[in-house]
Short mmCIF file of C-alpha atoms in Angstrom, two decimals:
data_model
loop_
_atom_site.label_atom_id
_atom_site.label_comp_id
_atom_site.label_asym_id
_atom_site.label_seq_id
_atom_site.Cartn_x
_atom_site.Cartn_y
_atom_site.Cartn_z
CA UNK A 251 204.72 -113.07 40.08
CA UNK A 252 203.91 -112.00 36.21
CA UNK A 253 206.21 -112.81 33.43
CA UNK A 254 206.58 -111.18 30.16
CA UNK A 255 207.92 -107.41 28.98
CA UNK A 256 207.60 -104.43 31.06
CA UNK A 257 204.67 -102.24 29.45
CA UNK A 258 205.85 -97.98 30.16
CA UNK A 259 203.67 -95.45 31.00
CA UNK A 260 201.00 -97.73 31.78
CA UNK A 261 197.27 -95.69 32.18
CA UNK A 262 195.96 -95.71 35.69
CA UNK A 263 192.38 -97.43 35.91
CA UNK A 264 191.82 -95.69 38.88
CA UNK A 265 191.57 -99.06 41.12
CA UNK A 266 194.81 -97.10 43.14
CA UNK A 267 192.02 -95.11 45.33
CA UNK A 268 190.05 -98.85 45.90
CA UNK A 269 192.72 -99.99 47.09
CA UNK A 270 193.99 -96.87 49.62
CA UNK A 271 189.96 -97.23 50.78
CA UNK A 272 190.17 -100.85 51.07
CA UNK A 273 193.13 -101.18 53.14
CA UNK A 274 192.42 -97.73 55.05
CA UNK A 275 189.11 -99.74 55.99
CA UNK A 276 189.82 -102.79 57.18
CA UNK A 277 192.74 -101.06 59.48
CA UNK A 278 189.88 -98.88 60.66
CA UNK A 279 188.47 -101.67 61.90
CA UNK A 280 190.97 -103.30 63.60
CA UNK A 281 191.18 -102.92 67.30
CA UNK A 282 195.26 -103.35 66.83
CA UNK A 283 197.11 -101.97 63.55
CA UNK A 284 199.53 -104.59 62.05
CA UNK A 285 202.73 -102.42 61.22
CA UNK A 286 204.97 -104.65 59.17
CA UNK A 287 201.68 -105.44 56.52
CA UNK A 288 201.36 -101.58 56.64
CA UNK A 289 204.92 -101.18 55.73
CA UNK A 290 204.99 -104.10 53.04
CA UNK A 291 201.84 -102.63 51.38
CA UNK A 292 203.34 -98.84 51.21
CA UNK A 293 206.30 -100.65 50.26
CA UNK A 294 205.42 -102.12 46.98
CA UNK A 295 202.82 -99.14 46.21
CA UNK A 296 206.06 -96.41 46.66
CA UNK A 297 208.02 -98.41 44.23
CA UNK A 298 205.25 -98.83 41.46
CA UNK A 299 204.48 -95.00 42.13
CA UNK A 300 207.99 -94.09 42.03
CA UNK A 301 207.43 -90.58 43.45
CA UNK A 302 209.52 -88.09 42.26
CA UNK A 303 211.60 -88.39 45.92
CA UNK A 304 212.69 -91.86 45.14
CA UNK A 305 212.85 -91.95 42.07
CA UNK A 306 216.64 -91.26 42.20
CA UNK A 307 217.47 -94.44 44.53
CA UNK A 308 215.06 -96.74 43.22
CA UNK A 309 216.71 -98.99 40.28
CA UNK A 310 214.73 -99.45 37.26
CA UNK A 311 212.58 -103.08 36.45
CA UNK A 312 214.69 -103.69 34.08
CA UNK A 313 217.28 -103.50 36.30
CA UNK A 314 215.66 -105.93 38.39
CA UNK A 315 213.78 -108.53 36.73
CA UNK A 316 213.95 -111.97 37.91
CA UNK A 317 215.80 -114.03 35.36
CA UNK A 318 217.43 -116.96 36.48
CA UNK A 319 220.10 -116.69 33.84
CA UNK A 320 221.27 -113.13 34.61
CA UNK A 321 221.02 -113.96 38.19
CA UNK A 322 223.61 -117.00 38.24
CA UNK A 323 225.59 -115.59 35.58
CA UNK A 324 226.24 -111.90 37.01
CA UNK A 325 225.70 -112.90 40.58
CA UNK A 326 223.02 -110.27 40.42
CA UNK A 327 221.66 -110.25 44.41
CA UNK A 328 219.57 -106.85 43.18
CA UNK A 329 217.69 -109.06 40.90
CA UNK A 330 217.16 -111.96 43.81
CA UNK A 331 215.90 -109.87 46.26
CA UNK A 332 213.95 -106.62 45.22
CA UNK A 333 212.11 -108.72 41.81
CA UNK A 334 209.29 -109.46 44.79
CA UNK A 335 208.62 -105.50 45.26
CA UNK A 336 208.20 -104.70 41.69
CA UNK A 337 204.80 -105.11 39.52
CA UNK A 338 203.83 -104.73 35.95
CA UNK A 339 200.80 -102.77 35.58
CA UNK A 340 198.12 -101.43 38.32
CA UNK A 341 196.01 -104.52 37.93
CA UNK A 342 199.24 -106.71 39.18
CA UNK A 343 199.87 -104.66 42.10
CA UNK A 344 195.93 -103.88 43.56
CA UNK A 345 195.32 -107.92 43.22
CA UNK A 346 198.49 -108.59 44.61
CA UNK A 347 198.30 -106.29 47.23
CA UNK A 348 194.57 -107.08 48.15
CA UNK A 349 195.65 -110.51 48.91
CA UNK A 350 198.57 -109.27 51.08
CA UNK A 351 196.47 -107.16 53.16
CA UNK A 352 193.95 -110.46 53.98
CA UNK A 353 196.78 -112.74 55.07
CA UNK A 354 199.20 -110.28 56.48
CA UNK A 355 196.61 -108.98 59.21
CA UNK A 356 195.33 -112.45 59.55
CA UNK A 357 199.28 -113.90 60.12
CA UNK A 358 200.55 -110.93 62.12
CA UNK A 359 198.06 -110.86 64.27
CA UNK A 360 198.36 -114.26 65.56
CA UNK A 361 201.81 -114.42 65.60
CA UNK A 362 203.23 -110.91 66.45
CA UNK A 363 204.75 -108.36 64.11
CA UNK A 364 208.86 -109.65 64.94
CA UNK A 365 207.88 -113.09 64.00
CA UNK A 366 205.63 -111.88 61.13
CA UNK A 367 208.56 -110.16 59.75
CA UNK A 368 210.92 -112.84 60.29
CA UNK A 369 208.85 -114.85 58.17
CA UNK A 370 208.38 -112.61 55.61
CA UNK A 371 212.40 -112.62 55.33
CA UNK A 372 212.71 -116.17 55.60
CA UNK A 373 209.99 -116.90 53.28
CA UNK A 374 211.71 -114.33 50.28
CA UNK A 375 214.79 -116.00 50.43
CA UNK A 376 213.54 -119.91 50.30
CA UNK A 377 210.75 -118.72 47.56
CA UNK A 378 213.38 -117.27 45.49
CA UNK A 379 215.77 -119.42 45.89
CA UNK A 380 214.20 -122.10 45.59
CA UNK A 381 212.45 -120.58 42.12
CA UNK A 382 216.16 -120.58 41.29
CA UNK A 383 217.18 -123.95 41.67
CA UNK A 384 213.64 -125.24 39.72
CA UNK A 385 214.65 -123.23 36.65
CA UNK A 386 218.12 -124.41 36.96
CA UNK A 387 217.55 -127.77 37.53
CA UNK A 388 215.25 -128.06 34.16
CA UNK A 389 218.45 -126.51 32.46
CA UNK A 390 220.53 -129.25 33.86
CA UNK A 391 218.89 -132.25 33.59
CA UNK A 392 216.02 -131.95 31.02
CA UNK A 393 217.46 -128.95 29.08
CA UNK A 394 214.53 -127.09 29.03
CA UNK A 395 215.97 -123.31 29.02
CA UNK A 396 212.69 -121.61 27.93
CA UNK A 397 210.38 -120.21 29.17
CA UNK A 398 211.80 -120.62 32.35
CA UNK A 399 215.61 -120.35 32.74
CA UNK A 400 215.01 -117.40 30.52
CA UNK A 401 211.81 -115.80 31.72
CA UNK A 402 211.45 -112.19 32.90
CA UNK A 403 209.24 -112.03 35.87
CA UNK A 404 208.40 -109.88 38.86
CA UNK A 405 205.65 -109.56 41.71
CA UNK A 406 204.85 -110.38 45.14
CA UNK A 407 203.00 -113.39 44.50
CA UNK A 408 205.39 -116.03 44.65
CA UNK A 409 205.51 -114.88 48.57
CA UNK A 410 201.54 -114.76 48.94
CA UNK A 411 201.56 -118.55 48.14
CA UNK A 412 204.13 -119.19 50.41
CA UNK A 413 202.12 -117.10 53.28
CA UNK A 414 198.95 -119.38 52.21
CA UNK A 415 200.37 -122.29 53.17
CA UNK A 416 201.50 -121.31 56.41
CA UNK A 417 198.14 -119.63 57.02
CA UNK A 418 195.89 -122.53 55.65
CA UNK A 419 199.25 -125.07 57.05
CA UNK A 420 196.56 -126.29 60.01
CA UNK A 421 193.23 -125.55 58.75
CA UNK A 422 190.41 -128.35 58.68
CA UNK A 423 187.94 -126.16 56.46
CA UNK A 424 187.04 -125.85 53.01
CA UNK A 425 187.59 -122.86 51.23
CA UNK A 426 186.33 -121.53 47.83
CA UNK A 427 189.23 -121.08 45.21
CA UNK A 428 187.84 -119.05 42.12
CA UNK A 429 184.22 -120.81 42.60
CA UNK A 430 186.09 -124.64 43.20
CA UNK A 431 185.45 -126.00 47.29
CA UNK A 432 188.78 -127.71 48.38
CA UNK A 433 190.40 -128.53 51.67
CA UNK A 434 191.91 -124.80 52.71
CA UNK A 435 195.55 -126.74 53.00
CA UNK A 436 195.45 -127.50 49.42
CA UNK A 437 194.21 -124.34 48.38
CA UNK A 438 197.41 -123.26 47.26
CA UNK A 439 197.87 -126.06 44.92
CA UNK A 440 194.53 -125.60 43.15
CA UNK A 441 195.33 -122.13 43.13
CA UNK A 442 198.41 -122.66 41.21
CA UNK A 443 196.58 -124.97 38.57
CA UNK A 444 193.80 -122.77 37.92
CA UNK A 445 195.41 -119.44 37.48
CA UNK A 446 198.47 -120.85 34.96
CA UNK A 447 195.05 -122.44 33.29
CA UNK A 448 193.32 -118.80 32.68
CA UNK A 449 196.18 -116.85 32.93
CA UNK A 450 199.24 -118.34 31.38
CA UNK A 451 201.12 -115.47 31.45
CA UNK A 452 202.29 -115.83 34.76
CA UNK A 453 205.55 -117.58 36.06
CA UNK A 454 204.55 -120.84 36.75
CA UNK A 455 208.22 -121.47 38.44
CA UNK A 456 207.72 -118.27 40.86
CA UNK A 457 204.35 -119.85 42.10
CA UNK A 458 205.54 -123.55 42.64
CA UNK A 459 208.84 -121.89 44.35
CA UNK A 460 206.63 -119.96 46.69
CA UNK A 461 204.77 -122.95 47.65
CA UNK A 462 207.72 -125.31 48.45
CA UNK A 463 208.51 -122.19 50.36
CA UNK A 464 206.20 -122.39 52.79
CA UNK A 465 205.90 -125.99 53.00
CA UNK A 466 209.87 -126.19 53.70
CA UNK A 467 209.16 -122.93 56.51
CA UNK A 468 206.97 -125.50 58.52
CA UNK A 469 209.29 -128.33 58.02
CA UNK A 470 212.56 -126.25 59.87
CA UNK A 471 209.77 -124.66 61.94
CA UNK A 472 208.53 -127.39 63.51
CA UNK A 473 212.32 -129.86 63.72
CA UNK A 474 213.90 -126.81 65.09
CA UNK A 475 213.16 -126.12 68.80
CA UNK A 476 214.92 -123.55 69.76
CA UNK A 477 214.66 -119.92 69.10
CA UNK A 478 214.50 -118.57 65.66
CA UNK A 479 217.32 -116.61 64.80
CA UNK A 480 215.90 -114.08 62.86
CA UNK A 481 213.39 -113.01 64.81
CA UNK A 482 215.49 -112.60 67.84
CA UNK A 483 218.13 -110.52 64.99
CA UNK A 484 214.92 -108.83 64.00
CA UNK A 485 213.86 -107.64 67.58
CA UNK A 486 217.33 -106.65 68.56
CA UNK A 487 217.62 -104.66 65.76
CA UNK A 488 213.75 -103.09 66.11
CA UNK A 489 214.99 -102.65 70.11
CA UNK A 490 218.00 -100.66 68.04
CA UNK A 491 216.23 -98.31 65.82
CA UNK A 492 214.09 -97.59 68.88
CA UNK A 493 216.47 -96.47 71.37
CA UNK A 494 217.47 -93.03 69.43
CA UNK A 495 213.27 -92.71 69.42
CA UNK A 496 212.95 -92.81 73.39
CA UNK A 497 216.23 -90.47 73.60
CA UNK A 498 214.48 -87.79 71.81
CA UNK A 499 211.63 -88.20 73.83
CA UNK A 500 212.49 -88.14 76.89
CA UNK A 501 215.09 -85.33 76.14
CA UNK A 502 211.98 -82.89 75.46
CA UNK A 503 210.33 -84.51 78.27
CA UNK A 504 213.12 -83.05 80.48
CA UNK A 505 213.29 -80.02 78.44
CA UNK A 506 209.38 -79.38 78.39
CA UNK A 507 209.66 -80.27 82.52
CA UNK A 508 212.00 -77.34 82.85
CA UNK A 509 210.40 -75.02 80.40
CA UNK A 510 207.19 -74.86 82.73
CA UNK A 511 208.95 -75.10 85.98
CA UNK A 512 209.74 -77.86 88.13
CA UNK A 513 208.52 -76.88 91.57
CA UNK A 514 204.84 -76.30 93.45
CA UNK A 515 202.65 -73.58 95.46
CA UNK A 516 201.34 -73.72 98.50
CA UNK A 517 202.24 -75.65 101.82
CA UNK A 518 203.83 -74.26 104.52
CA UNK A 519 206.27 -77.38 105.64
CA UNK A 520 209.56 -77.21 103.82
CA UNK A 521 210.29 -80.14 101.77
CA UNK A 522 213.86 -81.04 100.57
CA UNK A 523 213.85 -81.36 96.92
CA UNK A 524 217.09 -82.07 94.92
CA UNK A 525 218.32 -78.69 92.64
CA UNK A 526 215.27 -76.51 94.02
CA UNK A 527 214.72 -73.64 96.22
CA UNK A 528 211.37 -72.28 98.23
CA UNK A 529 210.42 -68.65 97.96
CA UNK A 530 209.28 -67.51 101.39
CA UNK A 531 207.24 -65.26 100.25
CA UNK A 532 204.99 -67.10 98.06
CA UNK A 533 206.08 -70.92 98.48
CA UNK A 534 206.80 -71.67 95.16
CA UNK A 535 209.73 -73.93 94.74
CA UNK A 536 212.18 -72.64 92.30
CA UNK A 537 215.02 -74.41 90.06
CA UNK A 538 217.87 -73.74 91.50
CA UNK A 539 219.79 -72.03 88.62
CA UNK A 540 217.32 -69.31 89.17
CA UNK A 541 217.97 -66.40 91.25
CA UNK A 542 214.61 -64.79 91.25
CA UNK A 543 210.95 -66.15 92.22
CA UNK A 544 209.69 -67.25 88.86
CA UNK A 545 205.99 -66.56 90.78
CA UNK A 546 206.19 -63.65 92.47
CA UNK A 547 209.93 -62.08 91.79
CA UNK A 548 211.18 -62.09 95.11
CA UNK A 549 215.12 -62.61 94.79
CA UNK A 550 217.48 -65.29 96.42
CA UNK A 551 221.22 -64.42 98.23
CA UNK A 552 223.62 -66.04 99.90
CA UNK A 553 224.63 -65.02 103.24
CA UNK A 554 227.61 -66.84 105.73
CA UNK A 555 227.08 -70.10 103.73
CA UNK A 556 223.71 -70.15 104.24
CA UNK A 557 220.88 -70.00 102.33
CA UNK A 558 218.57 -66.30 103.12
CA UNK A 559 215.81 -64.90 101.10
CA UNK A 560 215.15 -61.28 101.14
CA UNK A 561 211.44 -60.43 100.54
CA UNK A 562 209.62 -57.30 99.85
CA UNK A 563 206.73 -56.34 101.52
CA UNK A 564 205.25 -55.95 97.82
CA UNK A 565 205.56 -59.70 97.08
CA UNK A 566 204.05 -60.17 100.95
CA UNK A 567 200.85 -58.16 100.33
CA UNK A 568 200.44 -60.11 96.90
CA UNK A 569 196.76 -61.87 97.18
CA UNK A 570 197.10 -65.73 96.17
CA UNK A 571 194.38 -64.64 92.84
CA UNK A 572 197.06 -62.01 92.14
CA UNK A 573 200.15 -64.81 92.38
CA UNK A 574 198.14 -67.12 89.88
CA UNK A 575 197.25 -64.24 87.43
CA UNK A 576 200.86 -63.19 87.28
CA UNK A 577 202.00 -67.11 86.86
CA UNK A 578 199.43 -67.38 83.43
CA UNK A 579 200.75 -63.63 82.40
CA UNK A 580 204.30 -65.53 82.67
CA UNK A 581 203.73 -68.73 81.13
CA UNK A 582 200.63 -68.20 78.42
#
């Protein structure tokens, strides 16, 4: 999450096409594709683009900042919620989104993409929320306004120290945290400490919030036994979107089925098959809308109730290398 004023028209440093190679890499790679880090990582990338297709329904960073004060006082839920997506400069997003593409493959994976996403969703809302109450609570109680009751910040960090804590939550190994070994379940910690050391800039607040994020997560993760709500929300909704997807398809199954023909040459025993009729003469089965032989063109009548065919000694005397040619002269 960075902090400060919004800096326009912002020159590319080309690190854009690193990142599209980095990510399009390491999902090269992997034997399964994690969707929901795919979708959070063209997610933020869309919105910093803001392609000339969006750029009608997307709302403007200043429209979204996170600022604590505009937030409580306007009720602004725009502000709460879509601050996370938003970054400063190309820098911001490619580190931001690096880091996203480590621990979202490394989460997902081991936990499945509807509980992934769950977490994501539970993880936004504690992180900002509880950024809120921080800032709020210094207003209250210490009145300390500025920087942070006032602050201007956006980014997708505050959530990538929240998903570091879960990820590192059981961890017995050491990891190395801008050259400094630590424990990888205090990672995050040092992490905090070090980067408002070099780079003050950042909102110290969104950082903390994201860590109490995650460590809160485990807390109602592990004291709730049951099922978690919003993942079973998540799938029924994801078992939702999907059903119009396997309509379609099997409607031009079905159509495709009955654009080549439904039926079979050859055999001479007669075999009862629902809305299809045998041509004597060649012993194709037909649909049974149709009227002629779609092989050989010998027509279908009905006589007293009963079914009759009347062939022609033409289609008799066709050869079986004549039947096939005329079959791939009628369907391509």
């Amino acid at each position: 999450m960075d902090s400060g004023r919004w800096r326009r028209g912002a020159v590319s440093r080309g690190m854009l096409p690193l990142l599209a190679l980095h990510a399009v890499n390491e999902y090269y790679r992997l034997p399964w594709k994690p969707p929901v880090t795919a979708c959070l990582l063209a997610a933020n990338t869309l919105i910093y683009l803001r392609p000339s297709f969006l750029d009608s329904l997307l709302p403007f960073v200043d429209e979204v900042w996170f600022n604590p004060h505009l937030i409580l006082k306007n009720k602004d839920m725009k502000r709460f919620f879509l601050s996370v997506f938003y970054h400063v400069d190309e820098s911001h997003l490619v580190y931001n989104m690096m880091s996203l593409l480590w621990k979202g493959i490394q989460l997902e994976t081991s936990m499945g993409s509807t509980e992934f996403a769950s977490m994501v969703v539970a993880l936004l809302g504690l992180s900002q929320g509880i950024t809120l109450l921080l800032a709020k609570s210094l207003l209250v109680f210490f009145d300390y306004g500025r920087p942070y009751y006032s602050e201007y910040a956006v980014g997708f960090s505050g959530l990538l120290f929240a998903m570091k804590v879960v990820l590192n939550s059981h961890s017995e190994n050491f990891t190395n945290v801008h050259g400094l070994i630590v424990p990888a379940r205090y990672a995050a910690w040092a992490e905090l400490i070090l980067i408002q050391m070099f780079v003050p800039r950042v909102s110290f607040l969104g950082h903390l919030g994201g860590i109490l994020a995650g460590i809160l997560y485990l807390k109602l993760k592990g004291s709730y036994s049951g099922p978690n709500p919003l993942t079973t929300i998540i799938r029924e909704l994801t078992s939702l979107l999907r059903w119009p997807v396997r309509f379609i398809r099997n409607t031009f199954r079905l159509r495709r089925r009955r654009i080549l023909g439904q039926g079979t040459v050859g055999g001479g025993e007669r075999r009862s098959l629902s809305g299809t009729w045998r041509c004597q003469a060649c012993t194709y089965d037909n649909s049974d809308w149709l009227s002629n032989c779609e092989m050989c063109g010998t027509s279908r009548s009905s006589e007293s109730g009963g079914l009759s065919w009347q062939v022609s000694r033409r289609s008799r005397d066709l050869s079986l290398e004549e039947l096939r040619r005329r079959r791939v002269e009628r369907f391509g």
